[in-house]
Backbone as ProteinMPNN parsed JSONL, in Angstrom:
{"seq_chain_A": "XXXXXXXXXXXXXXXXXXXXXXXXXXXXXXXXXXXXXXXXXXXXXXXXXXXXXXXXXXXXXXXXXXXXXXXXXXXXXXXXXXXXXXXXXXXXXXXXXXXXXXXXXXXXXXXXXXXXXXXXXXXXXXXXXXXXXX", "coords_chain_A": {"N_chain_A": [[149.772, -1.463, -56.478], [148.797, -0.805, -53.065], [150.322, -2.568, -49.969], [149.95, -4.597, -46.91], [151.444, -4.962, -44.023], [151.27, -7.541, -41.203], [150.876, -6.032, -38.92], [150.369, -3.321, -39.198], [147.688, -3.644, -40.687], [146.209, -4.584, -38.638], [145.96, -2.296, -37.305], [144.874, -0.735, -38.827], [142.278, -1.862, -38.701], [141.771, -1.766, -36.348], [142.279, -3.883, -34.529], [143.774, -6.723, -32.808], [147.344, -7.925, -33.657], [147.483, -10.524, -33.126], [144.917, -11.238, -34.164], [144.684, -10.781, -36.635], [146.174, -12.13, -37.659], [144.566, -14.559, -36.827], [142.038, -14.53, -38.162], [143.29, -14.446, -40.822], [144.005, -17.042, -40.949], [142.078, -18.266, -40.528], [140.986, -18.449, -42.965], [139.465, -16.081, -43.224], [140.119, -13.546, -44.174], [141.885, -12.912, -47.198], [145.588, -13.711, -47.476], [148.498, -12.897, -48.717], [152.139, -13.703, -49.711], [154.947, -11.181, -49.349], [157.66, -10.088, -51.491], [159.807, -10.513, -49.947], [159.235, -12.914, -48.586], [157.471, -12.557, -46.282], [154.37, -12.431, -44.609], [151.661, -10.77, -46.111], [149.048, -8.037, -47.021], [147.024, -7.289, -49.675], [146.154, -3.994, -50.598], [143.688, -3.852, -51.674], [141.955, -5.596, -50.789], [142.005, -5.489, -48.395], [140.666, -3.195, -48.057], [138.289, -3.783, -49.094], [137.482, -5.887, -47.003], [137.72, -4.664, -44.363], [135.294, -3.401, -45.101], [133.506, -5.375, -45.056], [133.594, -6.063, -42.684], [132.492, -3.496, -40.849], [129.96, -3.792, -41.703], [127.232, -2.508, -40.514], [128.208, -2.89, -37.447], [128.047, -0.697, -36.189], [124.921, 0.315, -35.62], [122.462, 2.836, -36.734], [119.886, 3.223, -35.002], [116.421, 2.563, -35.394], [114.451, 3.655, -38.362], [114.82, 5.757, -40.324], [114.714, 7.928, -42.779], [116.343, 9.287, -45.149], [118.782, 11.973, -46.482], [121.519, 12.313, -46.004], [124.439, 10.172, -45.895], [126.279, 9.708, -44.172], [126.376, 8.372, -41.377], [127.331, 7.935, -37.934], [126.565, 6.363, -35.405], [126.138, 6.597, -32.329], [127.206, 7.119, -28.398], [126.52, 9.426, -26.559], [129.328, 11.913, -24.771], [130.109, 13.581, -23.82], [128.307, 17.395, -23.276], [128.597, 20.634, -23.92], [127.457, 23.252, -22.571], [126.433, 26.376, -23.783], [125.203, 29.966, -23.415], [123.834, 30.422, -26.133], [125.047, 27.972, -27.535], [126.065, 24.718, -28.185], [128.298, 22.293, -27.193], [128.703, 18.89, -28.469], [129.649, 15.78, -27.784], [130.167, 12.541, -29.313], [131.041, 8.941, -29.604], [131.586, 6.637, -31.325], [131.848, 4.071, -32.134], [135.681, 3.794, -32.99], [135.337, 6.375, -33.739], [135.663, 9.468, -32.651], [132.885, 12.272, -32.833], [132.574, 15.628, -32.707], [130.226, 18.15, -32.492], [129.248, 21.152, -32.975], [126.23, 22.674, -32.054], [122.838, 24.552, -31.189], [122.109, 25.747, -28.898], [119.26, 25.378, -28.01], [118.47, 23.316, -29.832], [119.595, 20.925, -28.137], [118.384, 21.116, -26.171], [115.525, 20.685, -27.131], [115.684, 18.474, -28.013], [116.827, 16.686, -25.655], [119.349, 15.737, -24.974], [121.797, 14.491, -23.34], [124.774, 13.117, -21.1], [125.778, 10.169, -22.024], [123.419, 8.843, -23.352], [122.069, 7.314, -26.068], [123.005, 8.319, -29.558], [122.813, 9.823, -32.558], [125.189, 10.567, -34.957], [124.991, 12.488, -37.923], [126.622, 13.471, -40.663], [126.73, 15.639, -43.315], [128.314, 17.338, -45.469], [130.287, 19.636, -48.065], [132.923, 20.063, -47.569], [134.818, 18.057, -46.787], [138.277, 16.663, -45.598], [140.656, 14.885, -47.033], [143.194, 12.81, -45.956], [146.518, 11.588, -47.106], [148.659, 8.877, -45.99], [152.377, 9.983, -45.612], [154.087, 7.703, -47.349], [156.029, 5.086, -48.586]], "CA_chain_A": [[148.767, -1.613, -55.451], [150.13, -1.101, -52.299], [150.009, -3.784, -49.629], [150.282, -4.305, -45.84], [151.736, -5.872, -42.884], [149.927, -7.893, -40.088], [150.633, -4.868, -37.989], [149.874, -2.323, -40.539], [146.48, -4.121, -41.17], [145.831, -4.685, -37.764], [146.191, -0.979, -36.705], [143.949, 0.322, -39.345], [141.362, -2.422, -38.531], [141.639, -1.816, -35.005], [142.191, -5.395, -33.556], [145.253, -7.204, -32.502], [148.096, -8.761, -34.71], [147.273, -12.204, -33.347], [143.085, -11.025, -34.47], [144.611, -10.554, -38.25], [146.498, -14.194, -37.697], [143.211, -15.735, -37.007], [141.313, -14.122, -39.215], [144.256, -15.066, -42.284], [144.417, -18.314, -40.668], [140.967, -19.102, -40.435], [140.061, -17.948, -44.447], [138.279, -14.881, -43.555], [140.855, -12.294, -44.754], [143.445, -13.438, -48.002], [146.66, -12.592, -47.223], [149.583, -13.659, -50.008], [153.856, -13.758, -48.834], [155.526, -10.484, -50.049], [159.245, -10.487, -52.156], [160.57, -10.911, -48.741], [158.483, -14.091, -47.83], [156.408, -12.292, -45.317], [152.56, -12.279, -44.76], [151.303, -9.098, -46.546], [147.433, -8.217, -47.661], [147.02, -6.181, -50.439], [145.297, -3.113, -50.447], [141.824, -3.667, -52.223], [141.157, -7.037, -49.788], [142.065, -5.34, -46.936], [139.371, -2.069, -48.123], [136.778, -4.988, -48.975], [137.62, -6.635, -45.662], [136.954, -3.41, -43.485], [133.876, -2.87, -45.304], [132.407, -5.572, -44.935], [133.754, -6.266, -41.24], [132.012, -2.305, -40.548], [128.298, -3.212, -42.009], [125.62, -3.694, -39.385], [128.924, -2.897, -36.594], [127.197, 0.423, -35.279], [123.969, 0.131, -36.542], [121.417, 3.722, -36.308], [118.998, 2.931, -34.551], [115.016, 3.21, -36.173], [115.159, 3.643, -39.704], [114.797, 7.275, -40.777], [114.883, 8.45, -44.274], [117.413, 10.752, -45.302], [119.975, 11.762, -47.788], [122.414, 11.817, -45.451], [124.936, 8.687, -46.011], [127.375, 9.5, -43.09], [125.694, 8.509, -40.053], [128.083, 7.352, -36.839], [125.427, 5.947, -33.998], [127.11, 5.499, -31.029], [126.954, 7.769, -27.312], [127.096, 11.116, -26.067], [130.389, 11.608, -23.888], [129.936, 15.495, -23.291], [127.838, 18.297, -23.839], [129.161, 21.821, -23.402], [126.49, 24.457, -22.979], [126.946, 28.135, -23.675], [124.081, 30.925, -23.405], [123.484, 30.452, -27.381], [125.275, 27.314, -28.643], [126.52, 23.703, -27.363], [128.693, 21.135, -28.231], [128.045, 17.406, -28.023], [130.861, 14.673, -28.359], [129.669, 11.373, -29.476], [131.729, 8.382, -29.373], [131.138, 5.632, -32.426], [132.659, 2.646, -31.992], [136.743, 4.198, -32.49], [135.623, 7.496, -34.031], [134.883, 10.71, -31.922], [132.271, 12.929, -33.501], [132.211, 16.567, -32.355], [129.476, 19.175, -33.23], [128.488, 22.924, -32.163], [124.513, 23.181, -32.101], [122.219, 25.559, -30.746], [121.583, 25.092, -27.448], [117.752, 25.129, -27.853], [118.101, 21.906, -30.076], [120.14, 20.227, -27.659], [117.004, 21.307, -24.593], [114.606, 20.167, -27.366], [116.014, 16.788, -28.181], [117.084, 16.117, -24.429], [120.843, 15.556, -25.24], [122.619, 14.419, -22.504], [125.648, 12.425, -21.337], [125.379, 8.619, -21.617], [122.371, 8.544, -23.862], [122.486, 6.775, -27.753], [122.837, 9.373, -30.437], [123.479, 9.439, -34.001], [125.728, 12.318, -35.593], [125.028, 13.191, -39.764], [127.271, 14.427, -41.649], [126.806, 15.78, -44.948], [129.449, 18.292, -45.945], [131.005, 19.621, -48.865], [134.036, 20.224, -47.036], [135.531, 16.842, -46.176], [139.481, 16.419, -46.244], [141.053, 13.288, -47.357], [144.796, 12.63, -46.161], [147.131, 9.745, -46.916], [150.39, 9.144, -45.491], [153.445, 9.648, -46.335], [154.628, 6.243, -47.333], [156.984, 4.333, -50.089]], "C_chain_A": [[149.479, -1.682, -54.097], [149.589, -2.488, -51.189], [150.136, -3.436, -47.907], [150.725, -5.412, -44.998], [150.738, -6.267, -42.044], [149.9, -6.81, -39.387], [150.027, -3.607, -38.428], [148.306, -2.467, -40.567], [146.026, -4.277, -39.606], [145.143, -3.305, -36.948], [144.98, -0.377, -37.657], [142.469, -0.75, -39.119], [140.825, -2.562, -36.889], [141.171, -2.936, -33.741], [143.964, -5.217, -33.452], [145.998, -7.651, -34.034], [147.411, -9.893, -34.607], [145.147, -12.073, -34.108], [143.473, -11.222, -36.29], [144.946, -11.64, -38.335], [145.816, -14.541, -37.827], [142.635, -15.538, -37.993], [142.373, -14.833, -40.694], [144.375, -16.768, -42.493], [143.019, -19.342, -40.996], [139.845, -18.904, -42.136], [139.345, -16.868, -44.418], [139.087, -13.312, -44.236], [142.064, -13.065, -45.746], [144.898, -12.553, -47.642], [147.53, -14.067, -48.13], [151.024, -13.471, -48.685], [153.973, -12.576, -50.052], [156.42, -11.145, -50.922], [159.96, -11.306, -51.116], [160.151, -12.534, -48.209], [157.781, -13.513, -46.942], [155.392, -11.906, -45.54], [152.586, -11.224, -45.334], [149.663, -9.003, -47.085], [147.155, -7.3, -48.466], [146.099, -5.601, -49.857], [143.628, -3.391, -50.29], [141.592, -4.796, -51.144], [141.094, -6.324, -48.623], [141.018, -3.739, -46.825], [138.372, -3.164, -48.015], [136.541, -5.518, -47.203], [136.931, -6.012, -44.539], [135.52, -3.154, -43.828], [132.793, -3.139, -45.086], [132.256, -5.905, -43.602], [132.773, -4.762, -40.343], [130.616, -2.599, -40.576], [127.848, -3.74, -40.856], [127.017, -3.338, -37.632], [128.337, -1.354, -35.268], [125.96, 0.725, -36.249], [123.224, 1.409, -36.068], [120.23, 2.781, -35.976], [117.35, 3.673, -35.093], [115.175, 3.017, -37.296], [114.382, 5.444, -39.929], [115.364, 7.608, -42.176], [115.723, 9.727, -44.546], [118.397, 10.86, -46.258], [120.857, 12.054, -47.391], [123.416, 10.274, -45.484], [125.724, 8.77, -44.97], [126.642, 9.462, -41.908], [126.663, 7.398, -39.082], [126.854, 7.601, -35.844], [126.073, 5.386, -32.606], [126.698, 7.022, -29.473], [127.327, 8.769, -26.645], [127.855, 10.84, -25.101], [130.373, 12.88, -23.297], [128.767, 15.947, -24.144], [128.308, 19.569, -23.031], [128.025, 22.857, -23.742], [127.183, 26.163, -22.852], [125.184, 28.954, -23.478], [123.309, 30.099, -24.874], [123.758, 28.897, -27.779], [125.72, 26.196, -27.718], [127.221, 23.119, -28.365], [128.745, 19.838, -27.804], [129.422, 16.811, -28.88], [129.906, 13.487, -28.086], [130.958, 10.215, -30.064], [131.202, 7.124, -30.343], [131.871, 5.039, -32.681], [134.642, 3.604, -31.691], [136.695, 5.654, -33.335], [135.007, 8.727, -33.107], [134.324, 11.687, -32.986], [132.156, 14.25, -32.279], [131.107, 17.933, -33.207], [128.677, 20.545, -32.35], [127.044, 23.045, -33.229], [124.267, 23.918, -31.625], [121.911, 24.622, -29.636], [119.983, 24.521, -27.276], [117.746, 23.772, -28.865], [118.322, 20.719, -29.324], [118.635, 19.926, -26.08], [115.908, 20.251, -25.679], [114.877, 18.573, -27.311], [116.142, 16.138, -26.81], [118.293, 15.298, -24.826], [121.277, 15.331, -24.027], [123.986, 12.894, -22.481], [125.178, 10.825, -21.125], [123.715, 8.21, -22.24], [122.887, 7.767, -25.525], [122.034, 8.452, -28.283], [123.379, 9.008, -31.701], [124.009, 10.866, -34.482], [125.749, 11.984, -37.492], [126.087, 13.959, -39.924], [126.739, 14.566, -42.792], [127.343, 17.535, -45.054], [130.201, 18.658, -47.097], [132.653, 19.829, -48.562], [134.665, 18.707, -45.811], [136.768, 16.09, -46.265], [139.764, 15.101, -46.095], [142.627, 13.257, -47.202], [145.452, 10.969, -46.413], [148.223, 9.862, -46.383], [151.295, 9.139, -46.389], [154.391, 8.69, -46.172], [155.011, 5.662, -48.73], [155.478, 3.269, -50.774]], "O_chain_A": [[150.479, -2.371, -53.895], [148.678, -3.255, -51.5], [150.367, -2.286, -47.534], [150.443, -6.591, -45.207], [149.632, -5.732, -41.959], [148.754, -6.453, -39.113], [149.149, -3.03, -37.787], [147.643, -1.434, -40.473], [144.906, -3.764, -39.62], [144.147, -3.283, -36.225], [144.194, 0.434, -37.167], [141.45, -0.169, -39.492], [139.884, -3.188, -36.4], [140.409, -2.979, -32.774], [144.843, -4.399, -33.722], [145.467, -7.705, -35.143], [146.796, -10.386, -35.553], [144.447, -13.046, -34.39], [142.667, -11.716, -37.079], [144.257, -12.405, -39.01], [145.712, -15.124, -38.906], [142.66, -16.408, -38.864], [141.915, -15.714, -41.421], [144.642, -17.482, -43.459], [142.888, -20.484, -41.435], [138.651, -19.099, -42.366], [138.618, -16.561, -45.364], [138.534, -12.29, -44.641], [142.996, -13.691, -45.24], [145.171, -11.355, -47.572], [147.399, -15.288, -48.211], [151.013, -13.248, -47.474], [153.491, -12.661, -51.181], [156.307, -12.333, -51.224], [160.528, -12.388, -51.264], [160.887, -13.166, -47.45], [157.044, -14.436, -46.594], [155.165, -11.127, -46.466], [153.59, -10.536, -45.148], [149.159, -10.025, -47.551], [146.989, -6.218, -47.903], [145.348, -6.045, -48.988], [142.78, -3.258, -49.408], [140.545, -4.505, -50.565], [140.165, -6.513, -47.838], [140.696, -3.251, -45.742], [137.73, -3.406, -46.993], [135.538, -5.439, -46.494], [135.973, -6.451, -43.903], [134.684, -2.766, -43.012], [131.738, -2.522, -44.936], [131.126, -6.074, -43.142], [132.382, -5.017, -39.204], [129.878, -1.998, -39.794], [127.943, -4.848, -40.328], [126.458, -3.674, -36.588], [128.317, -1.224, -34.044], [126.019, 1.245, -37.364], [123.167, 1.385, -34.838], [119.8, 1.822, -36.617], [117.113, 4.878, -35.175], [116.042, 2.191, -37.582], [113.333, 5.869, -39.445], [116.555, 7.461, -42.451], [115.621, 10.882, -44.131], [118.836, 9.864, -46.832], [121.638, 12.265, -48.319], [122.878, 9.279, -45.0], [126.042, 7.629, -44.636], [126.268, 10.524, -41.409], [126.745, 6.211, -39.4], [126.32, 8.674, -35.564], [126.349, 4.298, -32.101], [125.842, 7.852, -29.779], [128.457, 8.923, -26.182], [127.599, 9.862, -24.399], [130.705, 13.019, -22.12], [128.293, 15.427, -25.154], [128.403, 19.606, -21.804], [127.723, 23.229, -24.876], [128.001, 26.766, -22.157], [124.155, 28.279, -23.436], [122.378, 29.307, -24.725], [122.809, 28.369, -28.358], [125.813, 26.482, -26.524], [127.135, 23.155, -29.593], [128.847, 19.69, -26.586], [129.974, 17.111, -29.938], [129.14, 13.342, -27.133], [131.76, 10.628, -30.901], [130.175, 6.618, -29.891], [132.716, 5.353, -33.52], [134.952, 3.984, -30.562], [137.774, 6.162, -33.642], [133.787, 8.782, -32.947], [135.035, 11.987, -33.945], [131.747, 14.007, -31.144], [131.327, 18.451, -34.302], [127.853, 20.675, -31.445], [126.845, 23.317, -34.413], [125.25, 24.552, -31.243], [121.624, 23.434, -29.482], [119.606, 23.547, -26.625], [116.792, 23.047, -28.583], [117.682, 19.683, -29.504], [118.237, 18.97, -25.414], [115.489, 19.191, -25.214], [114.299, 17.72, -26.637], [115.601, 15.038, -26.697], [118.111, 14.093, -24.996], [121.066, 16.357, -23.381], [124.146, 12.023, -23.337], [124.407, 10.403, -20.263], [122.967, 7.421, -21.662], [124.052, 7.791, -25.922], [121.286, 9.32, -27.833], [124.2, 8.116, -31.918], [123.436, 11.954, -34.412], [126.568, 11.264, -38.063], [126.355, 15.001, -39.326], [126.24, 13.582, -43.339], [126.765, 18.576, -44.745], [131.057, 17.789, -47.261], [133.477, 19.707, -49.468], [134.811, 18.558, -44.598], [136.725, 15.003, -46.841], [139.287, 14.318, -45.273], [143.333, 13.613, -48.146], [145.11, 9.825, -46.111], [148.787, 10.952, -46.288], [151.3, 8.627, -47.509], [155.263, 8.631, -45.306], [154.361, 5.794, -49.767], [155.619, 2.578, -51.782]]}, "name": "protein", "num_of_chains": 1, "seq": "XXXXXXXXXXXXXXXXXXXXXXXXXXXXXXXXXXXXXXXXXXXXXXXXXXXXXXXXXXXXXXXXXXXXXXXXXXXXXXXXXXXXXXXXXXXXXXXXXXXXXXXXXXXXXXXXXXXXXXXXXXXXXXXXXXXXXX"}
């Protein structure tokens, strides 16, 4: 199972070191001592941890029915119009979402910058990398 450092864990949770301290310190995240004696958090706690630190963190707004499960709700930062087609960047919490629409959905909806938006995914084409790490 692999495991991580406060910095390690910090970086993919996108707080500080001293944010994973408190958090370890204050019972809300387990963290064990490696071989070495130093803090470390295994894997699976530190997936649970994110997961459940994520629910309810960018929440869609309304409720809308859909079989969509990937929905990032967060705020248009651009839109690039062409004759035919646009593209809209949306900004969700620390992920950027980019997508080329038709321009006429972007006129219908009234897309612009600095408004809330929610971007769907559903894709069969969704790559998965890991690092390369011992």
């Amino acid at each position: 199972m692999p495991s991580y450092s406060i910095g390690q864990a910090a970086r993919l949770l996108g707080v500080s070191s001293e944010t994973v301290r408190r958090w370890a310190d204050g019972g809300q995240l387990r963290m064990d001592r490696d071989g070495a004696g130093n803090r470390a958090i295994d894997g699976v706690s530190l997936a649970a941890f994110a997961k459940e630190r994520a629910a309810g963190a960018h929440p869609v707004p309304g409720e809308v029915r859909t079989s969509v499960r990937n929905a990032f709700a967060g705020i248009v930062t651009a839109v690039t119009l062409d004759d035919v087609l646009a593209q809209v960047e949306i900004q969700s919490g620390p992920h950027r979402v980019v997508s080329v629409v038709s321009r006429e959905a972007v006129e219908e909806l009234g897309i612009e910058v600095g408004m809330e938006a929610t971007a769907r995914v559903k894709s069969t084409h969704v790559h998965v990398d890991r690092p390369d790490r011992p």
